[in-house]
Coordinates of C-alpha atoms in Angstrom, one line a residue:
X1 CA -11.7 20.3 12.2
X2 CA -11.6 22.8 14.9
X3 CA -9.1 23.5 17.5
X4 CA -11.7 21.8 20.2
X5 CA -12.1 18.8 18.5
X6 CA -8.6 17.6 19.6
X7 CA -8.6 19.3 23.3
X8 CA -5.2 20.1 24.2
X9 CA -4.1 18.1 27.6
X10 CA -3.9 20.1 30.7
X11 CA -4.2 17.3 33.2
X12 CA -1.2 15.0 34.4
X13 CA -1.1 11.8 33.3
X14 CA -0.6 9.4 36.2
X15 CA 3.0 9.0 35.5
X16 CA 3.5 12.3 35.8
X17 CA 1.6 12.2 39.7
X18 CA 3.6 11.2 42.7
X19 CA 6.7 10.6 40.6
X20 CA 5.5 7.0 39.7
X21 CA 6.9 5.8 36.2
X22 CA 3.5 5.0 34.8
X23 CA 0.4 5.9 32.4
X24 CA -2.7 5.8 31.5
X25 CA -5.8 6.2 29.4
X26 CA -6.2 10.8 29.2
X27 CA -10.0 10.9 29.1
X28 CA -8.8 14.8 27.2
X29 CA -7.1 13.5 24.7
X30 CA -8.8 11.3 21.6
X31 CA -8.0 7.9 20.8
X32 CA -4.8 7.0 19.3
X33 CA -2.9 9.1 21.4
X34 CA -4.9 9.2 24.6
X35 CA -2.5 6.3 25.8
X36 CA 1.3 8.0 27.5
X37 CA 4.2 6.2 28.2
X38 CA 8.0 6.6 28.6
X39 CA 9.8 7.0 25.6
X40 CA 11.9 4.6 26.5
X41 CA 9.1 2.0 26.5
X42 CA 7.1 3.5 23.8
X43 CA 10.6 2.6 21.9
X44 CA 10.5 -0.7 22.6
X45 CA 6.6 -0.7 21.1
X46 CA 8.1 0.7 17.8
X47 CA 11.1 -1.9 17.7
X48 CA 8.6 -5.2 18.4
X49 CA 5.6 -4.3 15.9
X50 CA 7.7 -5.4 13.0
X51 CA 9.8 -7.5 14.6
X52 CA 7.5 -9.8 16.1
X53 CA 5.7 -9.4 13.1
X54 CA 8.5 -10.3 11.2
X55 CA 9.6 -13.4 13.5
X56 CA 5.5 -14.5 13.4
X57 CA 5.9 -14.9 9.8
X58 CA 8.8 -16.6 9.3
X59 CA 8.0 -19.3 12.0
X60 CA 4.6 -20.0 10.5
X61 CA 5.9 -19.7 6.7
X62 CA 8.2 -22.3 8.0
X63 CA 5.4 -24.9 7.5
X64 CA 3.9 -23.3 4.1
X65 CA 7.5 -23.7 2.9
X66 CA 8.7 -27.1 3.6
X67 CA 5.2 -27.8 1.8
X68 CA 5.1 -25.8 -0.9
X69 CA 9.0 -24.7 -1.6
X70 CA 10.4 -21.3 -0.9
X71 CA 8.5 -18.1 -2.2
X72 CA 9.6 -15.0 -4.0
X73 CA 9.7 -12.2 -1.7
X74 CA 8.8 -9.7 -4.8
X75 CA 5.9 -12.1 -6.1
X76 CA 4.4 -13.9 -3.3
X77 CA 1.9 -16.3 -4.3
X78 CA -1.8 -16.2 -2.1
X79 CA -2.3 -19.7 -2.6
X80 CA -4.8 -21.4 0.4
X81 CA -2.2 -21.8 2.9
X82 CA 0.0 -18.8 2.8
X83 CA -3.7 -16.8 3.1
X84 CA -4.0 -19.1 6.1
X85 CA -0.2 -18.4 7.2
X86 CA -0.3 -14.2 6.8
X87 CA -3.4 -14.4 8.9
X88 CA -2.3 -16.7 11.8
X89 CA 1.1 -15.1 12.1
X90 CA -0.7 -11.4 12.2
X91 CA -3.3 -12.3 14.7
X92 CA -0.2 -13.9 16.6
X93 CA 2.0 -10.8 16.5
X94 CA -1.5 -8.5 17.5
X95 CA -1.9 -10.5 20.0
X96 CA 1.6 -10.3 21.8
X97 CA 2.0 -6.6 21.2
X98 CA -1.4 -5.5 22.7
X99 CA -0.1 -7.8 26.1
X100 CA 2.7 -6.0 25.6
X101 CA 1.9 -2.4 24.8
X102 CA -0.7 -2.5 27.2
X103 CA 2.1 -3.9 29.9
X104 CA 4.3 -1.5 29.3
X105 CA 2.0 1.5 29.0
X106 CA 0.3 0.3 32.1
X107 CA -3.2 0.3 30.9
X108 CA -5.8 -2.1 30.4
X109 CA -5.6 -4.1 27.2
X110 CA -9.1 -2.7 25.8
X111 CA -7.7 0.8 25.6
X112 CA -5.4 -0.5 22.5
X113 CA -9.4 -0.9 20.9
X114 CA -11.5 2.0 21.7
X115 CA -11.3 5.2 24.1
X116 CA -14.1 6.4 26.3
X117 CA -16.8 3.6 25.7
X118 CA -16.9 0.1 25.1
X119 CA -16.2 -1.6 21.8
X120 CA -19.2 -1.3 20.3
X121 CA -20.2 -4.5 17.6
X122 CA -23.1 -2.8 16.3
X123 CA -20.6 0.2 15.0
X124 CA -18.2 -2.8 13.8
X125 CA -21.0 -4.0 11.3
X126 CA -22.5 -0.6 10.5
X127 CA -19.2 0.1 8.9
X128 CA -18.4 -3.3 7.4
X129 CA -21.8 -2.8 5.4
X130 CA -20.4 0.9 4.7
X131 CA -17.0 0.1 3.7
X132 CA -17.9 -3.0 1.7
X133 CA -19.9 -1.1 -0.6
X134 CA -17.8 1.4 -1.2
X135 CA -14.4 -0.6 -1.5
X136 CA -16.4 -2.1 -4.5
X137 CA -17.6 0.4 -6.1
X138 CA -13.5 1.6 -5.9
X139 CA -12.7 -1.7 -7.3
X140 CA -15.1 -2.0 -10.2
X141 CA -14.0 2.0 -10.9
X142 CA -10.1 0.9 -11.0
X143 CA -11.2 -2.4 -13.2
X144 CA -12.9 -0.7 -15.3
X145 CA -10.6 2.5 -16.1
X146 CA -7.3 0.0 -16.2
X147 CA -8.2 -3.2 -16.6
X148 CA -4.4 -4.3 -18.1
X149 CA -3.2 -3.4 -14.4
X150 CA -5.2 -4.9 -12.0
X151 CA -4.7 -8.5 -13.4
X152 CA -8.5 -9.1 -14.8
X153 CA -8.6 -12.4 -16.7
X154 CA -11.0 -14.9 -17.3
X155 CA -13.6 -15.6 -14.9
X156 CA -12.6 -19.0 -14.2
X157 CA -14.0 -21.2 -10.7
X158 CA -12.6 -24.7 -9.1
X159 CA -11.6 -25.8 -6.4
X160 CA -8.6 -24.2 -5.8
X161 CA -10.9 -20.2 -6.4
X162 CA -13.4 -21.8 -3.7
X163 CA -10.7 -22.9 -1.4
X164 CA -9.2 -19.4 -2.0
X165 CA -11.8 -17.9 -1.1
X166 CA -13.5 -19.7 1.7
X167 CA -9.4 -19.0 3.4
X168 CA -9.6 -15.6 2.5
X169 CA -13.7 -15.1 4.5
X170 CA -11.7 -17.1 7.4
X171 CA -8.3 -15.9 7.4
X172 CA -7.9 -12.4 6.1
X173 CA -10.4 -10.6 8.5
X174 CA -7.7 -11.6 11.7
X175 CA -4.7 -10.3 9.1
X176 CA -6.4 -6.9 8.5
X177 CA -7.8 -6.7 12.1
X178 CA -4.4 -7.7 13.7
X179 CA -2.6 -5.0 11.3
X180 CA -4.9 -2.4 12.6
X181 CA -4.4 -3.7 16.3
X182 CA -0.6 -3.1 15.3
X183 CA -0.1 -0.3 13.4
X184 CA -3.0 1.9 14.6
X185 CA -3.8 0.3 18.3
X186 CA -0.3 0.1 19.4
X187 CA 2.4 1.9 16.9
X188 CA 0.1 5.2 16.9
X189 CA -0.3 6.0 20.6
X190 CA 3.2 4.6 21.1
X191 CA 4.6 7.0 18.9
X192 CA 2.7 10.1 20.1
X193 CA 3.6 9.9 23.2
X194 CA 7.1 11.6 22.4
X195 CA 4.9 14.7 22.0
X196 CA 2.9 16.5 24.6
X197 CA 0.4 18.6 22.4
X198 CA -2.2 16.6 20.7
X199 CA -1.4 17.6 17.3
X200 CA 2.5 17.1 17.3
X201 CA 1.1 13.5 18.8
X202 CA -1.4 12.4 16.1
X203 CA 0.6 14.0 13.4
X204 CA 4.0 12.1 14.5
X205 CA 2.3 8.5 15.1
X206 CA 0.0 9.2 11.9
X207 CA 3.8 9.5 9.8
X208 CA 5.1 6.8 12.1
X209 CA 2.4 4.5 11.8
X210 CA 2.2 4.8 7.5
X211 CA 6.0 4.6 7.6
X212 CA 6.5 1.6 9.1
X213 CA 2.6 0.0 7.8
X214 CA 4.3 0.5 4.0
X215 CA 7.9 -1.0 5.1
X216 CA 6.1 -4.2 6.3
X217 CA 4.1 -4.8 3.0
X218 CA 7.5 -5.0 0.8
X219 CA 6.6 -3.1 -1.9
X220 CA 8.8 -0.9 -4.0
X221 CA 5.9 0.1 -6.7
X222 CA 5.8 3.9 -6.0
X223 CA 2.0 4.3 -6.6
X224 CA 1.3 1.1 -4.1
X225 CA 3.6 2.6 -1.4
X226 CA 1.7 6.0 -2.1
X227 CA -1.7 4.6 -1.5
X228 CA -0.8 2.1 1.7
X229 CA 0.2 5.6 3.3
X230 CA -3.0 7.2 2.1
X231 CA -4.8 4.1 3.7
X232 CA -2.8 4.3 7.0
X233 CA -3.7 8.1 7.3
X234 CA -7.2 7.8 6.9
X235 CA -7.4 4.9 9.4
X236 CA -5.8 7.1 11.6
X237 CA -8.0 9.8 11.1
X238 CA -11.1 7.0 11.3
X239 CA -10.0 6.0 15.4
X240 CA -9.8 10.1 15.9
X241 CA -13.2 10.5 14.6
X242 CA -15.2 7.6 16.1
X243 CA -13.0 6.5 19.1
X244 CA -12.0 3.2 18.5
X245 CA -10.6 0.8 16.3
X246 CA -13.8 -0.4 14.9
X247 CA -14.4 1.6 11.9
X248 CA -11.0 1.3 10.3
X249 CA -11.3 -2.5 11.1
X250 CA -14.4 -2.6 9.2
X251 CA -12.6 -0.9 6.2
X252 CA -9.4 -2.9 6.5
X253 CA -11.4 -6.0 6.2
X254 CA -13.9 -5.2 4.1
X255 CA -10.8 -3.8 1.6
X256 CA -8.7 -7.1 2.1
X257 CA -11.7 -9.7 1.9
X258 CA -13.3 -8.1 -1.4
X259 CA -9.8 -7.3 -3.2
X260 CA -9.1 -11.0 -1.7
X261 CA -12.1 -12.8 -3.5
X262 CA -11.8 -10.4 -6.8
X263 CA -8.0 -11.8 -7.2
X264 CA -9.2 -15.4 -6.8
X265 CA -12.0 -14.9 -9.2
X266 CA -9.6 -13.3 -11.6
X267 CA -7.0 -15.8 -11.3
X268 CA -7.8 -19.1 -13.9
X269 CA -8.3 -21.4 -10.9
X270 CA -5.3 -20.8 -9.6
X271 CA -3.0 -19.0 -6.9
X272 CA -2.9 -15.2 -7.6
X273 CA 0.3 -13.5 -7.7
X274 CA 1.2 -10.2 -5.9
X275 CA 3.7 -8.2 -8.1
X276 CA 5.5 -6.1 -5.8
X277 CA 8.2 -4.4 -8.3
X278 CA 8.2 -0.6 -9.8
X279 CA 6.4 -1.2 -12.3
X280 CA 3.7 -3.2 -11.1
X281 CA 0.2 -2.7 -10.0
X282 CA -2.5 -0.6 -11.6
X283 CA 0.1 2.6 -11.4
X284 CA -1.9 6.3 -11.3
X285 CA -4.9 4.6 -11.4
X286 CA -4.7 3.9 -7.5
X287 CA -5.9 7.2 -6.9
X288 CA -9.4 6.1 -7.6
X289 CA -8.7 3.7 -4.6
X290 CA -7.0 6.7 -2.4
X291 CA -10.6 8.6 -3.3
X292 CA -12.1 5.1 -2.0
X293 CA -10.4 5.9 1.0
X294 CA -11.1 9.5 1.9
X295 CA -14.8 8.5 1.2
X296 CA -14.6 6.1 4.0
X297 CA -13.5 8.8 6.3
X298 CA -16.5 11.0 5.0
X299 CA -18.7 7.8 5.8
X300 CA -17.4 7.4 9.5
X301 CA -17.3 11.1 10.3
X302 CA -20.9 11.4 8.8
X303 CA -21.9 8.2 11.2
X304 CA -20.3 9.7 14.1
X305 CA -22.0 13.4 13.7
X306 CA -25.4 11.6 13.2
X307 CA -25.0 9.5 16.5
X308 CA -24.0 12.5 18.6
X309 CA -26.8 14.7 17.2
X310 CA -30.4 14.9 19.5
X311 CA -33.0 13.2 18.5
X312 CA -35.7 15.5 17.0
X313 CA -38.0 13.7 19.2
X314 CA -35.9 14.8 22.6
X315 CA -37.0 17.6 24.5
X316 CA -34.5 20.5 25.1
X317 CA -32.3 20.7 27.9
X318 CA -34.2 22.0 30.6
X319 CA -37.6 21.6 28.4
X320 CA -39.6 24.2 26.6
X321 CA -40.7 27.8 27.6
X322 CA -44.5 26.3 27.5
X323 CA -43.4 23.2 29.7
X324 CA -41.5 25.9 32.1
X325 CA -44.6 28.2 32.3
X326 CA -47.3 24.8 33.6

């Protein structure tokens, strides 16, 4: 990209007017780190998201466990209700960190979304369509190429797959949307704001953002932690491109909710296990998935030139030299 797509910011931001000890939203600056604070506060930001992430979980897990017995942290099992407990205690922790990021920061709460414009639904299910497709053609690639390390079984449906997976249509779109609130809303702009230039910023909360998105996901399988930092980055990169939040919500869902439903189908009728040790998962074979995700980022930033483009049917600025001579 160009040294003017990321405008380097020459105005004050308003803490920096009058002395007050405040921010907000830099109209220069693109989203993710058009939102300044203290770094003091922005501190705090980085502290809470896993923390009241953390605290969410185990509140709500409370309940799944005194039902279902305590879980191995290593193999967690997605049966119906810890897909309902991952998503409620996600939305939950979104939920307190945009009041209080958005507190803190002194901005409105809709800047944590989108930058510029309103939140725009219509670009929310352009990209849902756009992502789904591709996160399945990723899928069926990885299946196909090592089918020993992604689990595939027999195709077996009951009650417990339907139940799986009516959970999974419910619950997993507030998980993935509440992690992108978190780690990419908040975490992000929080973190660049202990730079000044635009490209320190984004590069810092880009690294900040993967770090801690990986630490939360408890995984010490190299080639998973490789490609949950590959995802991270190109959401990143998604919000710089389009202004918002919506297209990497799109592909977080649309990732979560297919890979989701795939498990469940896999599974015998039964609650799929994560393996989260070295040697699990489908190992090299995740960088057909990591390709899955850069062509996501070609997808949005293809989008996103077409919608700024004129219309062939618009007249030129000013009109044409036969409309300027009547």
């Amino acid at each position: 990209m160009s040294s003017g797509a990321f405008p380097q910011d020459r105005s004050q931001s308003l803490q920096e007017q009058g002395g007050k000890k405040a921010s907000a939203p830099i109209s220069a600056r693109p989203f993710g780190v058009h939102i300044r604070m203290q770094r003091w506060k922005s501190l705090i930001v980085l502290i809470a998201v896993p923390v009241i992430l953390l605290v969410a979980q185990i509140v709500i897990f409370q309940f799944v466990t005194l039902i279902e017995g305590p879980a191995d942290p290593l193999k967690p099992a997605l049966t119906p209700l810890t897909i309902l407990a991952v998503g409620l205690s996600t939305g939950l922790a979104a939920l307190i960190i945009t009041a209080l990021t958005a507190r803190l920061a002194n901005v409105p709460w809709q800047s944590l979304f989108r930058h510029n414009r309103p939140f725009d639904w219509r670009r929310l299910r352009v990209y849902l369509l756009g992502a789904a497709v591709l996160v399945a053609i990723g899928g069926t690639v990885t299946r196909l190429v090592a089918p020993e390390s992604t689990g595939t079984g027999a195709i077996e449906i009951g009650t417990t797959t339907l139940l799986i997976i009516l959970l999974t249509l419910v619950a997993i779109p507030l998980q993935s949307a509440g992690e992108e609130v978190l780690f990419r809303g908040a975490v992000v702009p929080a973190a660049g704001s202990w730079f000044r230039g635009v490209r320190s910023a984004i590069a810092f909360g880009m690294i900040v953002s993967g770090v801690l998105f990986a630490l939360v996901h408890v995984s010490v399988q190299p080639w998973f932690v490789s490609y949950l930092l590959v995802f991270s980055a190109c959401t990143v990169v998604m919000g710089l491109i389009s202004g918002g939040l919506e297209a990497a919500i799109a592909f977080h869902v649309a990732n979560n909710v297919l890979a989701g439903i795939a498990n469940a189908v896999y599974s015998g009728n039964g609650a799929d296990v994560l393996e989260r040790g070295v040697d699990s998962g489908p190992g090299p074979a995740m960088i057909i998935l990591m390709l899955m995700n850069v062509a996501v980022v070609i997808m949005v930033w293809l989008i996103e030139r077409a919608k700024r483009s004129p219309k062939r049917s618009d007249p030129p600025a000013g009109g044409s030299d036969h409309q300027a001579a009547q």
